[in-house]
mmCIF file of C-alpha atoms and ligand atoms in Angstrom:
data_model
loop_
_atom_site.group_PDB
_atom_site.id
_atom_site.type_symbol
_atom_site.label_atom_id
_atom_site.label_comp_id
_atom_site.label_asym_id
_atom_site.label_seq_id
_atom_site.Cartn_x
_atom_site.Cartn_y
_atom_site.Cartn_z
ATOM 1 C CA UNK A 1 -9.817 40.313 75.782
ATOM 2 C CA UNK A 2 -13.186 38.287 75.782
ATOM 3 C CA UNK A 3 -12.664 34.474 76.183
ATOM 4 C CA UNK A 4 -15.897 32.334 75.147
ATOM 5 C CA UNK A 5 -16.117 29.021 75.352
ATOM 6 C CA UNK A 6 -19.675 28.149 73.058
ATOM 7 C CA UNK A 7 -21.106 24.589 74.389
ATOM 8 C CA UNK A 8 -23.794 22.587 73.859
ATOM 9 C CA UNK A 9 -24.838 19.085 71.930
ATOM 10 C CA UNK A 10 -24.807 19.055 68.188
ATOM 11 C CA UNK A 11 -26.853 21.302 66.319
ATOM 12 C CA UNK A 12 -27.587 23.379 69.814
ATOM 13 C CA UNK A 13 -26.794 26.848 67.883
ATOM 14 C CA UNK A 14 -22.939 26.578 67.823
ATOM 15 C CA UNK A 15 -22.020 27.463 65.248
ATOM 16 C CA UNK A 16 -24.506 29.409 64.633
ATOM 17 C CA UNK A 17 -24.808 31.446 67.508
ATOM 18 C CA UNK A 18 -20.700 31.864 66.987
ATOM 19 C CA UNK A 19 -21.266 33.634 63.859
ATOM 20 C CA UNK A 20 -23.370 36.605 65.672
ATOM 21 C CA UNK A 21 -20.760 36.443 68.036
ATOM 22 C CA UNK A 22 -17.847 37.122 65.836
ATOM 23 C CA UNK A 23 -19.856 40.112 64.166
ATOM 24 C CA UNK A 24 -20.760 42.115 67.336
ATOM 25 C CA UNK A 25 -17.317 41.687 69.438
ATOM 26 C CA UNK A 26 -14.829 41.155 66.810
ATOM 27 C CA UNK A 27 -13.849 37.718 68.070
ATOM 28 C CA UNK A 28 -11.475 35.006 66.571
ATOM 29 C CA UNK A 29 -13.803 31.685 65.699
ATOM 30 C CA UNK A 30 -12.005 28.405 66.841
ATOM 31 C CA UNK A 31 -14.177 26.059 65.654
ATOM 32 C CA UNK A 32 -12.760 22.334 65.912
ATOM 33 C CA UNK A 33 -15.576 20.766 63.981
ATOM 34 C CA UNK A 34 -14.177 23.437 60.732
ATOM 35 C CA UNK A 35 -10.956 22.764 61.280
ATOM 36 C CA UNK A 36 -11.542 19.341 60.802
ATOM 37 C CA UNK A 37 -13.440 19.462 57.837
ATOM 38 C CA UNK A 38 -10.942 22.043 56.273
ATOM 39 C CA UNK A 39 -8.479 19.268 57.094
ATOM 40 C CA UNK A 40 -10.829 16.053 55.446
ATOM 41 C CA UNK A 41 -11.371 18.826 52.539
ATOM 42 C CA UNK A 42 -7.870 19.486 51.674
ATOM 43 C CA UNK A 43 -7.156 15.242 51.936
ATOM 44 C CA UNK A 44 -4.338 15.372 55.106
ATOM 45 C CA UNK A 45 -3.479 12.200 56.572
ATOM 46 C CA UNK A 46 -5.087 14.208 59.701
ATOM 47 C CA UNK A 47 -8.244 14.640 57.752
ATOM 48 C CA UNK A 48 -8.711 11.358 56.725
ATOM 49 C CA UNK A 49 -7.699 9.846 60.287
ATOM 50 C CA UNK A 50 -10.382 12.816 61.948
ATOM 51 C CA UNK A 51 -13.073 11.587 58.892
ATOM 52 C CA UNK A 52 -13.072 7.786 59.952
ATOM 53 C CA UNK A 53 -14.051 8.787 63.114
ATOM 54 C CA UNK A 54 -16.308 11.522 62.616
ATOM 55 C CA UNK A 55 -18.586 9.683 59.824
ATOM 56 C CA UNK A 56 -19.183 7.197 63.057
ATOM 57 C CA UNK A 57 -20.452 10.353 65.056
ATOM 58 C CA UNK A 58 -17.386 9.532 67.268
ATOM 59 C CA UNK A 59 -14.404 12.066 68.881
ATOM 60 C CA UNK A 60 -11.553 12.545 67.134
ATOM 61 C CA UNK A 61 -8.389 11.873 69.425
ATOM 62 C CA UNK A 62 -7.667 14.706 72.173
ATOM 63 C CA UNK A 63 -4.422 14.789 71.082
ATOM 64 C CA UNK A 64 -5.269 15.915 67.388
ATOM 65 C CA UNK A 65 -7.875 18.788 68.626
ATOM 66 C CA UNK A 66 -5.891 20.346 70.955
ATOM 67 C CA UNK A 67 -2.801 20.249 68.553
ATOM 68 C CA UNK A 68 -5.092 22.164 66.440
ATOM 69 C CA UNK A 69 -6.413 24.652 68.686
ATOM 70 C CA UNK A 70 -2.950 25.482 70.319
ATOM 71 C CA UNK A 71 -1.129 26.623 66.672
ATOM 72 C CA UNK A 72 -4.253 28.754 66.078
ATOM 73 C CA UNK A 73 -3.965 30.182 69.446
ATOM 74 C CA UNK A 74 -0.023 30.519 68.836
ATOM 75 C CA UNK A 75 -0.344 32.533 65.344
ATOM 76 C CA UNK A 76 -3.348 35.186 66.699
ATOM 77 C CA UNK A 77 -1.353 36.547 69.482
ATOM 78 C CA UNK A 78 -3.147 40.482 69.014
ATOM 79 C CA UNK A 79 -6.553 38.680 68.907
ATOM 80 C CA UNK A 80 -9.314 40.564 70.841
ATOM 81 C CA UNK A 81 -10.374 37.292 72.056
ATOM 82 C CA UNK A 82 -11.697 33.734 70.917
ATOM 83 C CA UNK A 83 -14.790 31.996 70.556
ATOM 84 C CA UNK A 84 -14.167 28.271 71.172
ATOM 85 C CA UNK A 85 -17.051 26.377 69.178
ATOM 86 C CA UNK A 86 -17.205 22.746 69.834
ATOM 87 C CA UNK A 87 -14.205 22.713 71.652
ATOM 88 C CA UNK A 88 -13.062 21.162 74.633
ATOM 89 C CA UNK A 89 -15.121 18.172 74.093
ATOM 90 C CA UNK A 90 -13.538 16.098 77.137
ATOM 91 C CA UNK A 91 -11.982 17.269 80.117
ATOM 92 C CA UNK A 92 -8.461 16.304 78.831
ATOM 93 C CA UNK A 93 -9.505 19.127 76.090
ATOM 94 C CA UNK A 94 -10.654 21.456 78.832
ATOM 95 C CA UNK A 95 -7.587 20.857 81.133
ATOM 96 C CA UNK A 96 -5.018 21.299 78.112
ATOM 97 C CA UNK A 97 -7.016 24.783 77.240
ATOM 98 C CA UNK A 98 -7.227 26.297 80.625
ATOM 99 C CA UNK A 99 -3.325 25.637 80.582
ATOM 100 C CA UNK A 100 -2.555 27.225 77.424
ATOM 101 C CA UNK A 101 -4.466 30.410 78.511
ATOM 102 C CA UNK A 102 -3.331 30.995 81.232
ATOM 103 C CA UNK A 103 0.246 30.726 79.900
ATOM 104 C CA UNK A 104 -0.376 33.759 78.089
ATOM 105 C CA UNK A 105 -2.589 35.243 81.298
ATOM 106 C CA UNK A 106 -5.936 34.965 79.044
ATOM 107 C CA UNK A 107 -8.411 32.828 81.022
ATOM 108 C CA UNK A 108 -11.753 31.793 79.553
ATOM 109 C CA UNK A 109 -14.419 34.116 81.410
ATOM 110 C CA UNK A 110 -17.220 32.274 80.711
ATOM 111 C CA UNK A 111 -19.181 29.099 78.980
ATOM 112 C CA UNK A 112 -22.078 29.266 77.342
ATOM 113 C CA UNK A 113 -24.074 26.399 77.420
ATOM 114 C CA UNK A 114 -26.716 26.252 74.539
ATOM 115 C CA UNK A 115 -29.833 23.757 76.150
ATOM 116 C CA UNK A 116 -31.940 22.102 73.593
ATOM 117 C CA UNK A 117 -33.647 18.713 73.994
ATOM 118 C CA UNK A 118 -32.765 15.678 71.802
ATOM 119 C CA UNK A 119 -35.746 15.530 69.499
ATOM 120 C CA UNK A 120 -35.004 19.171 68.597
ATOM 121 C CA UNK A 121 -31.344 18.023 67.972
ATOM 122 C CA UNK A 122 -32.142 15.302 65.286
ATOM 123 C CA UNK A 123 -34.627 17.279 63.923
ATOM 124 C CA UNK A 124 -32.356 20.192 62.810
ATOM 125 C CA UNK A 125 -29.524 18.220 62.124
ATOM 126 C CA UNK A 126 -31.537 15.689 59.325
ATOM 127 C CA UNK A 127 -33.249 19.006 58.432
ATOM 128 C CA UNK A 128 -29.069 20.353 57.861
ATOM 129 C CA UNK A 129 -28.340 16.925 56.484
ATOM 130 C CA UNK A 130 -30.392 17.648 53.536
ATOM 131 C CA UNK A 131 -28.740 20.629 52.125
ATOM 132 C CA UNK A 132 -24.916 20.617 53.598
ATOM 133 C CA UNK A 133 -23.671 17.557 52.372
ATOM 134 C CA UNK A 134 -22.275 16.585 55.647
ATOM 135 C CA UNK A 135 -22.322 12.160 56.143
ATOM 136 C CA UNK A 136 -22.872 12.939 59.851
ATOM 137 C CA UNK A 137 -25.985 14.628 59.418
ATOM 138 C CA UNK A 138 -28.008 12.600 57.043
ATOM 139 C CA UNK A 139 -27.916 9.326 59.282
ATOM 140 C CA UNK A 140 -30.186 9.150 62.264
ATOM 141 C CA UNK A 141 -28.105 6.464 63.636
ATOM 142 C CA UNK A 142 -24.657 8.448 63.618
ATOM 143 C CA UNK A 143 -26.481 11.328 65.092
ATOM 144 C CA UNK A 144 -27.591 9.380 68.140
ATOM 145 C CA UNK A 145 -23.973 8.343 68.300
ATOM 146 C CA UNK A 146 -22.996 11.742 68.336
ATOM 147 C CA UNK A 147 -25.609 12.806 71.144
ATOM 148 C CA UNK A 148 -24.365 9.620 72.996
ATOM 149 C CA UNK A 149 -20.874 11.034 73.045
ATOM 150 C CA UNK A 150 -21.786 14.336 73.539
ATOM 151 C CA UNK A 151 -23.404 13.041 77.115
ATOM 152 C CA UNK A 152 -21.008 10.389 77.763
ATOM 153 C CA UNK A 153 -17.719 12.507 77.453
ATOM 154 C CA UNK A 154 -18.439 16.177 76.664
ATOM 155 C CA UNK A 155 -21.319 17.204 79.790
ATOM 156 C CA UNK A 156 -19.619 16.524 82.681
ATOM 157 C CA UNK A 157 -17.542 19.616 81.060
ATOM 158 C CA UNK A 158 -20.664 21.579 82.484
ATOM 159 C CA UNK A 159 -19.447 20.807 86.542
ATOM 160 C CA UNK A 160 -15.904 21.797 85.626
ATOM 161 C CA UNK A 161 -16.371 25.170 84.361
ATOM 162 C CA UNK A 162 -19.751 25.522 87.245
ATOM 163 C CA UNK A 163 -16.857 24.806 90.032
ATOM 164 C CA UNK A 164 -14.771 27.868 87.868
ATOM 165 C CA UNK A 165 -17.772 30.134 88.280
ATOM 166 C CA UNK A 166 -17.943 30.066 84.652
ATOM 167 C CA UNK A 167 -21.291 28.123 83.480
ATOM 168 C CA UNK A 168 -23.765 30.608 81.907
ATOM 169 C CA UNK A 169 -26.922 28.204 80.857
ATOM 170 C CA UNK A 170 -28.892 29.577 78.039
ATOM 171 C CA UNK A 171 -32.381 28.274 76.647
ATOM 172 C CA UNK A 172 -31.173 27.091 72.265
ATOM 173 C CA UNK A 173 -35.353 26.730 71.786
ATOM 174 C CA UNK A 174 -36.724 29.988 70.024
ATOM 175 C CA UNK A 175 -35.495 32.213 67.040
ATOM 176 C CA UNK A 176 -31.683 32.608 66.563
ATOM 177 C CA UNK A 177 -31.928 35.979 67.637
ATOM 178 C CA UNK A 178 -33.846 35.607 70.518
ATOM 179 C CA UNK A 179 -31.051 33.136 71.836
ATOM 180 C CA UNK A 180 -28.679 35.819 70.567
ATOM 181 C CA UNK A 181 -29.620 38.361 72.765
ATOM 182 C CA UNK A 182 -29.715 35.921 75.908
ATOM 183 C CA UNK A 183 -26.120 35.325 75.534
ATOM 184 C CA UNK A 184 -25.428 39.036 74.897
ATOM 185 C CA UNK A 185 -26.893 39.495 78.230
ATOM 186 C CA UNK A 186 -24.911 37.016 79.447
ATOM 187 C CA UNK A 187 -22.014 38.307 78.370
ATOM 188 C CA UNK A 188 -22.362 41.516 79.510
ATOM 189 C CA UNK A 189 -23.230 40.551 83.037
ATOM 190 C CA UNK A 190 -20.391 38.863 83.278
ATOM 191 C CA UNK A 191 -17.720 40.990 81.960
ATOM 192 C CA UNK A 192 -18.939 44.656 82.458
HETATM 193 P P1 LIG B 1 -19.087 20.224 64.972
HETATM 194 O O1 LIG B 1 -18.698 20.784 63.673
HETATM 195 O O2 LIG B 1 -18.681 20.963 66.199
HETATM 196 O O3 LIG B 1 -20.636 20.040 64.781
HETATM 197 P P2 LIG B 1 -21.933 20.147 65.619
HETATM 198 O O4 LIG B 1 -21.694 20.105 67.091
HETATM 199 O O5 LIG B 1 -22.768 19.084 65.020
HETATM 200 O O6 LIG B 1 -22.566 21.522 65.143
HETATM 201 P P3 LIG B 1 -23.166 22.794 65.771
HETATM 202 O O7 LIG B 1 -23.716 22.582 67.155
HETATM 203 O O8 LIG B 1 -22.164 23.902 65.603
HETATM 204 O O9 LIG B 1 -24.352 23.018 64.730
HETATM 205 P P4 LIG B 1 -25.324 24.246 64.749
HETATM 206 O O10 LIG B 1 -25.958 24.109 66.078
HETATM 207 O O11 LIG B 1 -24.731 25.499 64.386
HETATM 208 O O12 LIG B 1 -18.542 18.716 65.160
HETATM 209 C C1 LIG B 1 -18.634 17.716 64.159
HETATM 210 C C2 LIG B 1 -17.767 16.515 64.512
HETATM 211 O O13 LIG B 1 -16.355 16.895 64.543
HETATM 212 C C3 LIG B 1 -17.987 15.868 65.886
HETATM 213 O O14 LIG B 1 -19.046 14.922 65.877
HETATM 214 C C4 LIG B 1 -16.611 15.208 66.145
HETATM 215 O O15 LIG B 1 -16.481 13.984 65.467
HETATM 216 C C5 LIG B 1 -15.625 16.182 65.538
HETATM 217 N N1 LIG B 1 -15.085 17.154 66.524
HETATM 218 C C6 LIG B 1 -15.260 18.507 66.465
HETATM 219 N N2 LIG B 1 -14.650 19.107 67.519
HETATM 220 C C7 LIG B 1 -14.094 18.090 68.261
HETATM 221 C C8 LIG B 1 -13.353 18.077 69.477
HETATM 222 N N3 LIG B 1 -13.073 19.196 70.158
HETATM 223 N N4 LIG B 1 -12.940 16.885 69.971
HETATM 224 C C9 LIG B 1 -13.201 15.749 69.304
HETATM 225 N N5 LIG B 1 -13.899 15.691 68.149
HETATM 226 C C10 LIG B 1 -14.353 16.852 67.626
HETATM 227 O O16 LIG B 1 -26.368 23.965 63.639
HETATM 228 C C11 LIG B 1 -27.273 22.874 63.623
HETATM 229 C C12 LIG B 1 -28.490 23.199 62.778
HETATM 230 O O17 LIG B 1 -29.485 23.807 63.617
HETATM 231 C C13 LIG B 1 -28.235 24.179 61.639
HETATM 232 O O18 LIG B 1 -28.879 23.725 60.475
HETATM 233 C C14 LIG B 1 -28.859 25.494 62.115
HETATM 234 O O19 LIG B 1 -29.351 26.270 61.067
HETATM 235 C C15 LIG B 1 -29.972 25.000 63.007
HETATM 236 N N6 LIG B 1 -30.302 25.936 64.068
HETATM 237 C C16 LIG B 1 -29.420 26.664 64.808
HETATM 238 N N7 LIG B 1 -30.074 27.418 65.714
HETATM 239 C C17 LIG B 1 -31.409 27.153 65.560
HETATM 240 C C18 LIG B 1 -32.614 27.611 66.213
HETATM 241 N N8 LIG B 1 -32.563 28.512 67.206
HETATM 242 N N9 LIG B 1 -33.793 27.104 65.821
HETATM 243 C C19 LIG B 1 -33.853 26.194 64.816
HETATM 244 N N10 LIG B 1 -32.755 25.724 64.143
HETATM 245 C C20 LIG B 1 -31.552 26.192 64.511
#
């Protein structure tokens, strides 16, 4: 079992990054920030709760995500392992996941942590905004909001899993593959 937890700002390689990930090991992809869309997409009452928020670049309620993540976790029980992308976001989120893995004795072994400056950030996120459609890429405004979040509620996430012995660091500047094969490494030193 392979426990990942894939961090960073918006538009650090997340999602991204997670898609390599899921090819080479065979991983499960938790991604919040798809959840919620699938949920805004298919017109829930949770979707359109989650899209008020999110079209502000704002959190949607802990409660909500972590509802979320725990029936995924719940339905995959012969899963070789999960890739959590873009979740936790707060420590609330982080605390409520370390307690539903190690119900089922499945820690997280480690967190990557994608690090790309904010100038790079709204760059490739108005550069996404252009062709995906998505309201919380096109405005430079709600993108600053969602940085401001991201360092108001979601980095101090970085000391909690450093006091676990879990922070990996990883340069998100250079080609996708490049940062692809500095997680691998990562990976691998930790696990093998
Ligand atoms: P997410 O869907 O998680 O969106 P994100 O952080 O903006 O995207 P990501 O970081 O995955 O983007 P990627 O780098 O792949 O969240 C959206 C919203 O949902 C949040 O603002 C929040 O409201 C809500 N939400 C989600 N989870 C939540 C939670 N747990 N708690 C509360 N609220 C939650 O891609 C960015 C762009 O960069 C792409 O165009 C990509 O092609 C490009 N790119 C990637 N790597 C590159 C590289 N190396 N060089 C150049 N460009 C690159």
């Amino acid at each position: 079992m392979l426990n990942i937890v894939l961090f960073g700002p918006p538009g650090a390689g997340k999602g991204t990054q997670s898609e390599k990930l899921i090819a080479k090991y065979g991983l499960v992809h938790l991604s919040t920030g798809d959840m919620l869309r699938a949920e805004i997409a298919a017109g829930s009452a949770l979707g359109m709760e989650a899209k008020t928020l999110m079209d502000k670049g704002q959190l949607v309620p802990d409660e909500v995500v972590i509802n979320i993540i725990k029936s995924n976790i719940d339905t995959k029980p012969y899963a070789k392992g999960f890739i959590f992308d873009g979740f936790p976001r707060t420590v609330k989120q982080a605390e409520a996941l370390d307690d539903l893995l190690n119900n089922i004795q499945k820690p997280i072994q480690l967190m990557i942590s994608l690090e790309v400056e904010k100038a790079e950030l709204i760059e490739r996120l108005l550069k996404r905004g252009e062709s995906s459609g998505r309201s919380d890429d096109t405005n430079k405004e709600i993108i600053e909001n969602r940085i401001n979040e991201y360092n108001n509620k979601t980095l101090p996430l970085k000391d909690f899993y450093k006091l676990q012995g879990k922070l990996c660091p990883i340069n998100g500047i250079g080609s996708i593959d490049e940062i692809f094969n500095s997680i691998c490494q990562a990976i691998h030193a930790k696990v093998s």
